[in-house]
Amino acid sequence: MAPTAHAPGVPSLPPRAPGARCPQRLQIRSTRPILSTRPIPSIRSIGSRRGEPRPRAVAGPGLETATAKKAGGGARGDDWNQWVREGQGETPLVRRQAAKQDSQQAKIADSLPPWDASLTADVAVVGCGPAGLALAGELGKRGMRVVLVGQDSAFVNNYGVWRDEFRELGLEHVLECQWDDSVCFFGEGQEVRVGRGYGRVCRRRLRQHLLEVCRSEGIGGGVAFHEGLVDAVDSERGSDTSTLRCKDGSEVRARLVTLASGAAAGRFLEYETDTPQPAGQTAYGIEAEVEGYEKGFDPKAMLFMDYRRHHTGLWEDTAHTIQAGKHPNAGDGLWGTSNEVPSFLYAMPLSDGTVFLEETCLVARPALPFATLKRRLERRLAAQGIRVKRVLDEEWSYIPTGGPLPAQGQAITAFGAAANLIHPATGYSITRSFQEAPAMADAIVDALKSCPLIGQRADRVWDTLWSQEKRKQAAFHVFGMELLVNLDLASTNNFFKTFFRLPEYFWQGFLASKLSSVELLAFAAGMFLLAPLSTKYQLMEHFFVDPSSRYLVRSYFPDKDEGDSTHSS
């Protein structure tokens, strides 16, 4: 297989010797060669040739970034939390992803009326992503006067969702591709068929649907649009009106401000203290025309997780012939991987030989760099005999996971990823945001009707979005995330083989954040009973040693003074 050229400025890596180990935790570069007599073909980065315009950098869908100038991760406390949320050292590529454009997506300015600056909105929703549009639409249906503030940017990420969950939301019509089954591999010969349909969201259909909801005005209300980057928020608990100040000098007044602008919103929010620090999920993916995918994978099924170690130690076009226990690098290729950060292949076979292929690190601290993921994807595809003919799109996905929840007692509310509605152990967020939007809108309407002051309104909304019960659930999810951060590849495979042996109610409920705090304890008991002895030991050690267990216990059994405390005014 003839190699393709690397993108300008991206060095080509030398071959790796047989049996050599991949970069380990906290070690993100390696100059040792890999097993091959020829260079591994590289994925040419699209839009990176000399003379082509670079995409404009953006901070987020509505907010000016607070940590763009941080370098080297030298911040601590809230600054450290915000630095991690905005991409750690991967911020340039995170911004490049956010700056993508799609001329075929409907423009917000063409769909919604402009905001009249002389008015005071009931609610200002900052952020024009899926979560912000969903909440604005629900508020508009309830008769609220809503102003949507942010940039008129396209939806740019690939969204994969469980089909049954989108069907329950009435959103199955926005899926552009569907698969009746999802497949996982947790070691050579360890195929797990999940038996659950999966779908890929059409970004254009989703955006059009959300804008149509925003246009369907309720009695006396509706959604208008103000384009701008919010640079400051003046909001005091004892006042009745907040003011948004945009970078262009414009101002927007509202009775309540809700931030739905992703990670950049953190600069305006306060967070809990004495909690585990956030980690990160990273993924590097391509949508490409390929040859050879069907040799190793079912083209009619979605590949959810392939944790087989095919990214090193294999000759080209040999991975699909390996038998269980016969990997050249000992057993299932696990020799020397105790300190390696695991990653897996996630793939959506589309049509006419086009496949979306993504190397994903589920969770790590620090986050696994995109360069490492790209290198692993190149080597994995070569080992599978998959030849990339043409790259149609390139994706850099960064999702902050875990970390402190928004603190109670602040005068600004938030929603979506800005409110940490990201599952710490999976990275899922879009479905949960859509599920939570109606209840969030109801809470806002109730607060505006019954509370005269901003602080009282915000308290009512936060108590709905992050009630004590939901904080317990989040603490359990963080506990699970911290376990995954510490597992090596062999232990990760054992964990997920056990996970998918649970009754569907439990594993599906866990992924969807639908299990109550009591049901999560039953989930943990089931995992412990079904797990192999080595995993049982790791679960016990994690509970008795890891600091996240103290956070879990404190959340489940809060001090009486803490549980009965009133919000400051």
Coordinates of C-alpha atoms in Angstrom, one line a residue:
M1 CA 0.0 0.0 0.0
A2 CA 1.6 3.3 -1.1
P3 CA 1.8 5.9 1.6
T4 CA 0.1 9.3 1.1
A5 CA 1.8 12.5 2.0
H6 CA 1.5 14.1 5.4
A7 CA 0.0 17.5 5.8
P8 CA 2.5 20.3 5.6
G9 CA 4.1 20.9 9.0
V10 CA 3.1 17.4 10.3
P11 CA 6.2 15.2 10.6
S12 CA 6.0 11.7 9.2
L13 CA 6.7 9.1 11.9
P14 CA 9.3 6.4 11.4
P15 CA 8.3 2.7 11.5
R16 CA 8.0 1.0 14.9
A17 CA 9.8 -2.2 15.7
P18 CA 7.9 -5.5 16.3
G19 CA 6.5 -5.6 19.8
A20 CA 7.3 -2.0 20.6
R21 CA 5.0 -0.2 23.1
C22 CA 2.7 2.7 22.4
P23 CA 3.0 6.0 24.2
Q24 CA 2.1 5.6 27.9
R25 CA 0.2 7.7 30.3
L26 CA 1.7 11.1 30.6
Q27 CA 4.1 10.2 27.7
I28 CA 2.6 11.6 24.6
R29 CA 5.5 11.2 22.1
S30 CA 7.6 8.3 21.1
T31 CA 10.3 8.1 18.5
R32 CA 10.6 4.3 18.5
P33 CA 9.7 2.6 15.2
I34 CA 6.6 0.4 14.6
L35 CA 6.4 -3.0 12.8
S36 CA 6.5 -2.4 9.1
T37 CA 8.8 -2.6 6.2
R38 CA 7.1 0.5 4.7
P39 CA 5.9 3.7 6.2
I40 CA 2.3 3.6 7.4
P41 CA 0.0 5.6 5.1
S42 CA -1.0 8.8 6.8
I43 CA -4.3 10.6 6.6
R44 CA -3.9 13.9 4.7
S45 CA -5.4 16.7 6.6
I46 CA -8.0 18.4 4.4
G47 CA -7.8 22.2 4.0
S48 CA -4.2 22.4 5.2
R49 CA -2.2 22.9 2.0
R50 CA -0.2 26.0 1.5
G51 CA -2.2 28.9 0.1
E52 CA -5.5 27.7 1.5
P53 CA -7.2 30.0 4.0
R54 CA -7.1 29.0 7.6
P55 CA -10.5 28.9 9.3
R56 CA -11.3 31.8 11.6
A57 CA -10.8 31.0 15.3
V58 CA -13.7 31.2 17.6
A59 CA -14.1 30.8 21.4
G60 CA -17.5 29.3 21.6
P61 CA -21.0 29.8 20.3
G62 CA -21.7 33.0 22.0
L63 CA -19.0 33.8 24.5
E64 CA -15.5 35.3 24.4
T65 CA -13.0 32.8 25.9
A66 CA -11.4 33.6 29.2
T67 CA -8.5 31.2 28.9
A68 CA -7.3 31.5 25.4
K69 CA -4.0 32.9 26.5
K70 CA -3.2 30.2 29.0
A71 CA -0.3 27.9 28.0
G72 CA 1.2 24.9 29.6
G73 CA -1.6 24.3 32.0
G74 CA -0.1 26.5 34.7
A75 CA -3.4 27.6 36.1
R76 CA -5.0 26.2 39.2
G77 CA -8.4 26.1 40.9
D78 CA -11.2 27.7 38.8
D79 CA -8.7 28.7 36.1
W80 CA -7.5 25.1 35.9
N81 CA -11.0 23.8 35.7
Q82 CA -11.8 26.3 32.9
W83 CA -8.5 25.5 31.0
V84 CA -9.4 21.8 31.0
R85 CA -13.0 22.5 29.9
E86 CA -11.8 24.6 26.9
G87 CA -9.4 22.0 25.5
Q88 CA -6.2 21.8 27.6
G89 CA -3.3 21.9 25.1
E90 CA -5.6 21.0 22.2
T91 CA -7.3 24.4 22.1
P92 CA -6.1 25.3 18.6
L93 CA -7.6 22.2 17.0
V94 CA -10.8 22.5 19.1
R95 CA -11.2 26.0 17.7
R96 CA -10.5 24.8 14.2
Q97 CA -13.3 22.3 14.6
A98 CA -15.7 24.9 15.9
A99 CA -14.8 27.3 13.0
K100 CA -16.0 25.0 10.3
Q101 CA -18.7 26.3 8.1
D102 CA -21.7 24.7 6.2
S103 CA -23.4 27.0 3.7
Q104 CA -26.3 24.5 3.4
Q105 CA -27.4 24.9 7.0
A106 CA -30.2 27.3 7.7
K107 CA -29.0 30.7 9.1
I108 CA -30.5 31.8 12.4
A109 CA -30.7 35.4 11.2
D110 CA -32.8 34.3 8.2
S111 CA -35.1 32.2 10.4
L112 CA -35.7 34.3 13.5
P113 CA -36.6 38.0 13.8
P114 CA -33.9 40.4 15.1
W115 CA -34.1 41.4 18.7
D116 CA -35.4 44.8 19.6
A117 CA -32.8 46.2 22.0
S118 CA -35.3 48.6 23.6
L119 CA -37.2 45.6 25.1
T120 CA -36.4 43.5 28.2
A121 CA -36.5 39.8 27.5
D122 CA -38.0 37.3 29.9
V123 CA -35.0 35.0 29.2
A124 CA -31.7 35.6 27.4
V125 CA -30.3 32.3 26.2
V126 CA -26.6 32.6 25.4
G127 CA -25.4 30.1 22.9
C128 CA -26.8 28.9 19.5
G129 CA -25.8 25.2 19.6
P130 CA -28.3 22.4 19.9
A131 CA -28.9 22.8 23.6
G132 CA -29.4 26.6 23.4
L133 CA -31.8 26.3 20.4
A134 CA -33.8 23.5 22.1
L135 CA -34.2 25.5 25.4
A136 CA -35.1 28.7 23.5
G137 CA -37.8 26.8 21.5
E138 CA -39.3 25.3 24.6
L139 CA -39.5 28.7 26.3
G140 CA -41.0 30.3 23.2
K141 CA -43.7 27.6 23.2
R142 CA -44.6 28.5 26.8
G143 CA -45.2 32.2 25.9
M144 CA -41.8 33.6 27.1
R145 CA -40.2 36.5 25.3
V146 CA -36.8 35.0 24.5
V147 CA -33.7 36.5 23.0
L148 CA -31.1 34.0 21.6
V149 CA -27.6 35.6 21.8
G150 CA -24.6 34.2 20.1
Q151 CA -22.8 33.6 16.8
D152 CA -24.7 32.3 13.8
S153 CA -22.4 29.3 13.5
A154 CA -23.1 26.0 11.9
F155 CA -23.5 22.7 13.8
V156 CA -20.1 21.1 13.1
N157 CA -19.8 17.9 15.2
N158 CA -20.9 14.4 14.3
Y159 CA -23.6 13.3 16.6
G160 CA -24.2 9.6 17.2
V161 CA -27.3 8.7 19.2
W162 CA -29.3 5.6 20.3
R163 CA -32.2 5.4 17.9
D164 CA -34.8 4.5 20.5
E165 CA -34.0 7.6 22.5
F166 CA -34.4 10.0 19.6
R167 CA -37.6 8.2 18.7
E168 CA -38.9 8.9 22.2
L169 CA -38.1 12.6 21.6
G170 CA -39.9 12.7 18.3
L171 CA -36.6 13.3 16.5
E172 CA -36.1 10.2 14.4
H173 CA -36.8 12.2 11.3
V174 CA -33.5 14.1 11.8
L175 CA -31.4 10.9 11.5
E176 CA -29.6 10.6 8.2
C177 CA -28.3 7.0 8.7
Q178 CA -29.5 4.2 10.9
W179 CA -28.2 0.8 11.9
D180 CA -30.3 -1.9 13.4
D181 CA -27.4 -3.2 15.6
S182 CA -24.2 -2.0 17.2
V183 CA -21.1 -4.1 17.5
C184 CA -18.2 -4.0 20.1
F185 CA -14.9 -5.8 20.3
F186 CA -13.2 -6.2 23.7
G187 CA -10.3 -8.3 22.6
E188 CA -9.5 -10.8 19.8
G189 CA -12.5 -13.0 19.2
Q190 CA -14.5 -11.1 21.9
E191 CA -17.3 -9.6 19.7
V192 CA -20.3 -8.3 21.6
R193 CA -23.5 -7.5 19.6
V194 CA -25.4 -4.9 21.6
G195 CA -28.7 -5.4 19.9
R196 CA -29.7 -1.8 20.0
G197 CA -30.2 0.5 17.0
Y198 CA -28.0 3.5 16.4
G199 CA -28.3 6.6 14.3
R200 CA -26.2 9.4 12.9
V201 CA -27.8 12.9 13.2
C202 CA -28.1 15.0 10.1
R203 CA -26.9 18.4 11.3
R204 CA -28.8 20.3 8.7
R205 CA -32.1 18.6 9.5
L206 CA -31.6 19.0 13.3
R207 CA -30.8 22.7 12.9
Q208 CA -33.9 23.2 10.7
H209 CA -36.1 21.3 13.2
L210 CA -34.9 23.4 16.2
L211 CA -35.3 26.6 14.3
E212 CA -38.9 25.6 13.3
V213 CA -39.7 25.0 17.0
C214 CA -38.2 28.5 17.8
R215 CA -40.5 30.0 15.2
S216 CA -43.6 28.4 16.6
E217 CA -44.5 31.2 19.0
G218 CA -46.6 30.7 22.2
I219 CA -49.2 33.1 23.3
G220 CA -47.5 36.5 23.9
G221 CA -44.0 35.1 23.4
G222 CA -41.5 34.1 20.8
V223 CA -37.8 33.8 20.1
A224 CA -35.7 36.6 18.5
F225 CA -32.0 36.6 17.7
H226 CA -29.2 38.9 18.6
E227 CA -25.8 38.1 17.0
G228 CA -22.8 38.9 19.2
L229 CA -20.2 37.6 21.5
V230 CA -21.0 38.1 25.2
D231 CA -18.1 39.8 27.0
A232 CA -19.7 40.5 30.4
V233 CA -22.8 39.6 32.4
D234 CA -24.1 42.1 35.0
S235 CA -26.4 40.0 37.2
E236 CA -27.0 40.6 40.9
R237 CA -29.1 38.4 43.1
G238 CA -31.0 41.4 44.6
S239 CA -31.9 42.9 41.3
D240 CA -34.7 42.1 38.9
T241 CA -32.9 42.5 35.6
S242 CA -29.6 41.3 34.2
T243 CA -27.6 43.0 31.4
L244 CA -25.5 41.2 28.8
R245 CA -22.7 43.3 27.3
C246 CA -21.4 42.1 24.0
K247 CA -18.0 42.6 22.5
D248 CA -19.4 45.0 19.8
G249 CA -20.7 47.3 22.5
S250 CA -24.4 46.2 22.2
E251 CA -26.4 45.3 25.3
V252 CA -29.2 42.9 26.0
R253 CA -31.5 43.1 29.1
A254 CA -33.3 40.1 30.5
R255 CA -35.1 39.0 33.6
L256 CA -33.0 35.8 33.7
V257 CA -29.8 34.8 31.9
T258 CA -29.2 31.1 30.9
L259 CA -25.8 30.2 29.5
A260 CA -25.9 27.4 26.9
S261 CA -22.6 28.1 25.1
G262 CA -20.5 25.1 26.1
A263 CA -17.2 25.2 27.8
A264 CA -16.7 29.0 27.3
A265 CA -19.5 29.7 29.7
G266 CA -17.4 28.6 32.7
R267 CA -15.8 32.0 33.0
F268 CA -19.2 33.4 34.2
L269 CA -20.1 30.5 36.5
E270 CA -19.1 29.4 40.0
Y271 CA -18.4 25.7 40.7
E272 CA -18.4 23.4 43.6
T273 CA -15.2 23.1 45.6
D274 CA -13.4 20.0 47.0
T275 CA -14.4 17.8 44.0
P276 CA -12.5 15.6 41.6
Q277 CA -11.0 17.6 38.7
P278 CA -12.3 17.3 35.2
A279 CA -10.9 14.8 32.6
G280 CA -11.3 14.8 28.9
Q281 CA -12.6 12.6 26.1
T282 CA -10.8 13.2 22.8
A283 CA -11.4 11.7 19.4
Y284 CA -9.8 12.2 16.0
G285 CA -12.0 11.2 13.0
I286 CA -12.3 11.3 9.3
E287 CA -15.2 10.8 6.9
A288 CA -13.6 9.1 3.9
E289 CA -14.0 7.0 0.8
V290 CA -12.2 3.8 1.7
E291 CA -11.6 0.3 0.4
G292 CA -11.4 -2.9 2.4
Y293 CA -13.7 -2.0 5.4
E294 CA -15.9 -5.0 4.8
K295 CA -13.0 -7.4 5.3
G296 CA -12.9 -6.9 9.0
F297 CA -16.3 -5.3 9.9
D298 CA -20.0 -5.7 9.2
P299 CA -20.9 -2.9 6.8
K300 CA -24.6 -3.1 8.0
A301 CA -23.8 -2.6 11.7
M302 CA -22.5 0.4 13.6
L303 CA -19.1 -0.2 15.2
F304 CA -19.6 1.2 18.6
M305 CA -16.3 0.2 20.3
D306 CA -13.3 -1.8 19.0
Y307 CA -10.8 -1.9 21.8
R308 CA -8.6 -4.5 20.0
R309 CA -5.0 -3.4 20.0
H310 CA -4.5 -3.2 16.3
H311 CA -2.7 0.1 16.2
T312 CA 0.7 -1.4 16.9
G313 CA 2.7 -4.6 16.5
L314 CA 0.9 -5.8 13.3
W315 CA 1.8 -6.1 9.7
E316 CA -0.4 -4.3 7.2
D317 CA -3.7 -6.1 6.3
T318 CA -3.3 -8.8 8.9
A319 CA -5.5 -7.7 11.8
H320 CA -8.7 -9.3 10.5
T321 CA -6.9 -12.7 10.4
I322 CA -5.7 -12.8 14.0
Q323 CA -7.2 -15.5 16.2
A324 CA -7.9 -15.1 19.9
G325 CA -4.7 -15.4 21.8
K326 CA -2.5 -15.3 18.7
H327 CA -1.6 -11.7 18.5
P328 CA 2.1 -11.3 17.5
N329 CA 2.6 -9.0 20.5
A330 CA 1.7 -11.7 23.0
G331 CA -1.9 -13.0 23.6
D332 CA -4.2 -10.2 22.5
G333 CA -1.4 -7.7 22.0
L334 CA -1.5 -6.6 25.6
W335 CA 2.2 -7.1 26.4
G336 CA 3.6 -3.9 27.9
T337 CA 0.3 -2.0 28.0
S338 CA -0.2 -1.6 31.7
N339 CA 0.6 2.1 31.5
E340 CA -0.9 2.7 28.0
V341 CA -4.0 5.0 27.7
P342 CA -6.6 2.9 25.9
S343 CA -8.4 4.1 22.8
F344 CA -10.9 2.4 20.5
L345 CA -12.2 2.6 16.9
Y346 CA -15.7 4.0 16.4
A347 CA -17.1 3.7 12.9
M348 CA -20.2 4.5 10.9
P349 CA -20.4 2.7 7.5
L350 CA -22.4 5.2 5.4
S351 CA -22.9 4.5 1.7
D352 CA -20.9 3.8 -1.5
G353 CA -17.7 2.9 0.4
T354 CA -17.9 6.0 2.6
V355 CA -17.2 5.5 6.3
F356 CA -16.8 7.8 9.3
L357 CA -13.8 6.4 11.2
E358 CA -12.8 7.8 14.6
E359 CA -10.1 6.9 17.1
T360 CA -11.5 7.7 20.5
C361 CA -10.1 7.9 24.0
L362 CA -13.1 7.5 26.2
V363 CA -11.6 9.4 29.2
A364 CA -8.2 10.3 30.3
R365 CA -6.4 12.8 32.5
P366 CA -4.6 14.6 30.9
A367 CA -6.6 14.1 27.7
L368 CA -4.9 11.9 25.0
P369 CA -3.6 14.3 22.3
F370 CA -5.2 14.4 18.9
A371 CA -1.8 13.7 17.3
T372 CA -1.6 10.4 19.2
L373 CA -5.1 9.5 18.2
K374 CA -4.5 10.3 14.5
R375 CA -1.3 8.2 14.6
R376 CA -3.2 5.3 16.1
L377 CA -6.0 5.6 13.6
E378 CA -3.6 5.5 10.7
R379 CA -1.9 2.4 12.0
R380 CA -5.1 0.7 12.9
L381 CA -6.5 1.2 9.4
A382 CA -3.3 -0.1 7.8
A383 CA -3.4 -3.2 10.0
Q384 CA -7.0 -3.8 9.0
G385 CA -6.2 -3.4 5.3
I386 CA -8.4 -0.4 5.0
R387 CA -7.1 2.0 2.3
V388 CA -8.2 5.6 2.5
K389 CA -8.9 6.9 -1.0
R390 CA -10.1 10.4 -0.2
V391 CA -10.8 12.3 3.0
L392 CA -14.1 14.2 2.9
D393 CA -14.1 15.7 6.4
E394 CA -11.8 15.7 9.4
E395 CA -13.0 16.0 13.0
W396 CA -11.3 16.9 16.3
S397 CA -13.7 16.2 19.1
Y398 CA -12.9 17.3 22.6
I399 CA -15.4 16.8 25.4
P400 CA -14.6 17.8 29.0
T401 CA -15.9 15.2 31.4
G402 CA -16.6 15.2 35.1
G403 CA -15.2 17.9 37.4
P404 CA -17.2 20.1 39.7
L405 CA -20.9 20.9 39.1
P406 CA -22.2 24.4 39.1
A407 CA -22.5 25.8 42.6
Q408 CA -25.8 26.8 44.1
G409 CA -26.5 30.4 45.1
Q410 CA -25.4 32.2 41.9
A411 CA -27.4 34.7 39.9
I412 CA -26.9 33.1 36.4
T413 CA -28.3 29.8 35.2
A414 CA -26.9 27.5 32.6
F415 CA -27.9 24.6 30.4
G416 CA -26.4 21.8 28.3
A417 CA -22.7 21.3 28.4
A418 CA -22.3 24.7 30.1
A419 CA -24.2 23.3 33.0
N420 CA -22.1 20.1 33.0
L421 CA -24.9 18.0 31.5
I422 CA -22.3 15.7 30.0
H423 CA -22.2 12.1 31.2
P424 CA -18.7 11.9 32.9
A425 CA -18.2 8.3 32.0
T426 CA -19.4 8.4 28.4
G427 CA -19.3 11.9 27.0
Y428 CA -23.0 11.8 26.0
S429 CA -24.8 15.1 26.3
I430 CA -27.0 16.1 23.3
T431 CA -29.8 13.6 24.0
R432 CA -29.8 14.5 27.7
S433 CA -30.0 18.2 26.9
F434 CA -33.1 17.6 24.7
Q435 CA -34.6 15.4 27.4
E436 CA -34.1 18.1 30.1
A437 CA -35.2 21.1 28.0
P438 CA -38.9 20.9 28.7
A439 CA -38.5 20.6 32.5
M440 CA -35.9 23.3 32.5
A441 CA -38.3 25.6 30.6
D442 CA -41.1 24.8 33.0
A443 CA -38.8 25.7 35.9
I444 CA -37.8 29.0 34.3
V445 CA -41.4 29.9 33.6
D446 CA -42.4 29.1 37.2
A447 CA -39.5 31.1 38.6
L448 CA -40.3 34.2 36.5
K449 CA -43.9 34.1 37.6
S450 CA -43.3 33.5 41.3
C451 CA -40.0 35.1 42.2
P452 CA -39.4 38.9 42.0
L453 CA -35.6 38.8 42.3
I454 CA -32.9 37.3 40.1
G455 CA -31.3 35.3 42.9
Q456 CA -34.6 33.6 43.8
R457 CA -35.3 32.8 40.2
A458 CA -31.9 31.3 39.6
D459 CA -32.1 29.2 42.8
R460 CA -35.5 27.8 41.6
V461 CA -34.0 26.8 38.3
W462 CA -30.7 25.4 39.7
D463 CA -32.8 23.3 42.2
T464 CA -34.6 21.7 39.3
L465 CA -31.6 21.2 37.0
W466 CA -29.3 20.0 39.7
S467 CA -31.4 18.8 42.6
Q468 CA -29.8 16.8 45.4
E469 CA -31.0 13.6 43.7
K470 CA -29.3 14.5 40.4
R471 CA -26.1 15.6 42.3
K472 CA -26.0 12.1 43.8
Q473 CA -26.3 10.6 40.3
A474 CA -23.6 12.8 39.0
A475 CA -21.3 11.9 41.8
F476 CA -21.8 8.2 41.0
H477 CA -21.0 8.9 37.3
V478 CA -17.9 10.7 38.3
F479 CA -16.9 7.8 40.5
G480 CA -17.3 5.5 37.4
M481 CA -15.3 8.0 35.3
E482 CA -12.4 8.0 37.7
L483 CA -12.4 4.2 37.6
L484 CA -12.1 4.2 33.8
V485 CA -9.3 6.8 34.0
N486 CA -7.2 4.3 36.0
L487 CA -7.9 1.1 34.0
D488 CA -5.4 -0.3 31.5
L489 CA -6.6 -1.9 28.3
A490 CA -7.0 -5.4 29.6
S491 CA -9.0 -4.1 32.6
T492 CA -11.1 -1.9 30.3
N493 CA -12.0 -4.8 28.1
N494 CA -13.1 -6.8 31.2
F495 CA -15.1 -3.9 32.5
F496 CA -17.1 -3.5 29.3
K497 CA -17.6 -7.2 28.8
T498 CA -19.2 -7.2 32.3
F499 CA -21.1 -3.9 31.6
F500 CA -22.9 -5.3 28.5
R501 CA -23.9 -8.5 30.4
L502 CA -26.1 -6.5 32.7
P503 CA -29.8 -6.4 32.1
E504 CA -30.6 -3.8 29.4
Y505 CA -32.5 -1.7 31.9
F506 CA -29.3 -1.0 33.8
W507 CA -26.7 -0.5 31.1
Q508 CA -29.0 1.5 28.9
G509 CA -30.2 3.5 31.9
F510 CA -26.6 4.2 32.9
L511 CA -25.7 5.5 29.5
A512 CA -28.8 7.7 29.4
S513 CA -28.4 9.1 32.9
K514 CA -31.8 7.7 33.7
L515 CA -31.0 5.5 36.7
S516 CA -31.9 7.0 40.1
S517 CA -29.3 7.2 42.9
V518 CA -30.7 4.0 44.4
E519 CA -30.8 2.2 41.1
L520 CA -27.2 3.2 40.5
L521 CA -26.3 1.3 43.7
A522 CA -28.1 -1.8 42.2
F523 CA -26.2 -1.2 39.0
A524 CA -22.9 -1.3 41.0
A525 CA -23.9 -4.5 42.8
G526 CA -24.7 -6.1 39.5
M527 CA -21.4 -5.1 38.0
F528 CA -19.6 -6.5 41.1
L529 CA -21.4 -9.8 41.0
L530 CA -20.8 -10.4 37.2
A531 CA -17.3 -9.1 37.1
P532 CA -14.2 -11.4 37.0
L533 CA -12.1 -11.6 40.1
S534 CA -9.5 -9.1 38.9
T535 CA -12.2 -6.5 38.2
K536 CA -13.8 -7.2 41.6
Y537 CA -10.5 -6.3 43.2
Q538 CA -10.2 -3.1 41.2
L539 CA -13.7 -2.0 42.1
M540 CA -13.0 -2.6 45.8
E541 CA -9.6 -0.8 45.6
H542 CA -11.2 2.1 43.8
F543 CA -13.9 2.5 46.4
F544 CA -11.5 2.4 49.4
V545 CA -8.6 4.4 47.9
D546 CA -9.7 6.8 45.2
P547 CA -10.8 10.3 46.3
S548 CA -13.9 10.2 44.1
S549 CA -15.3 7.7 46.5
R550 CA -15.3 10.3 49.3
Y551 CA -17.1 12.7 46.9
L552 CA -19.6 9.9 46.2
V553 CA -20.3 9.2 49.9
R554 CA -20.5 12.9 50.7
S555 CA -23.1 13.4 47.9
Y556 CA -25.2 10.4 49.0
F557 CA -25.0 11.3 52.7
P558 CA -24.6 15.1 52.9
D559 CA -24.1 16.8 56.2
K560 CA -27.4 18.1 57.7
D561 CA -26.1 21.7 57.8
E562 CA -25.2 21.4 54.1
G563 CA -28.4 19.8 53.1
D564 CA -30.6 22.3 55.0
S565 CA -28.6 25.4 54.0
T566 CA -30.5 28.2 52.3
H567 CA -29.2 30.1 49.3
S568 CA -27.3 33.2 50.0
S569 CA -29.0 36.4 48.9

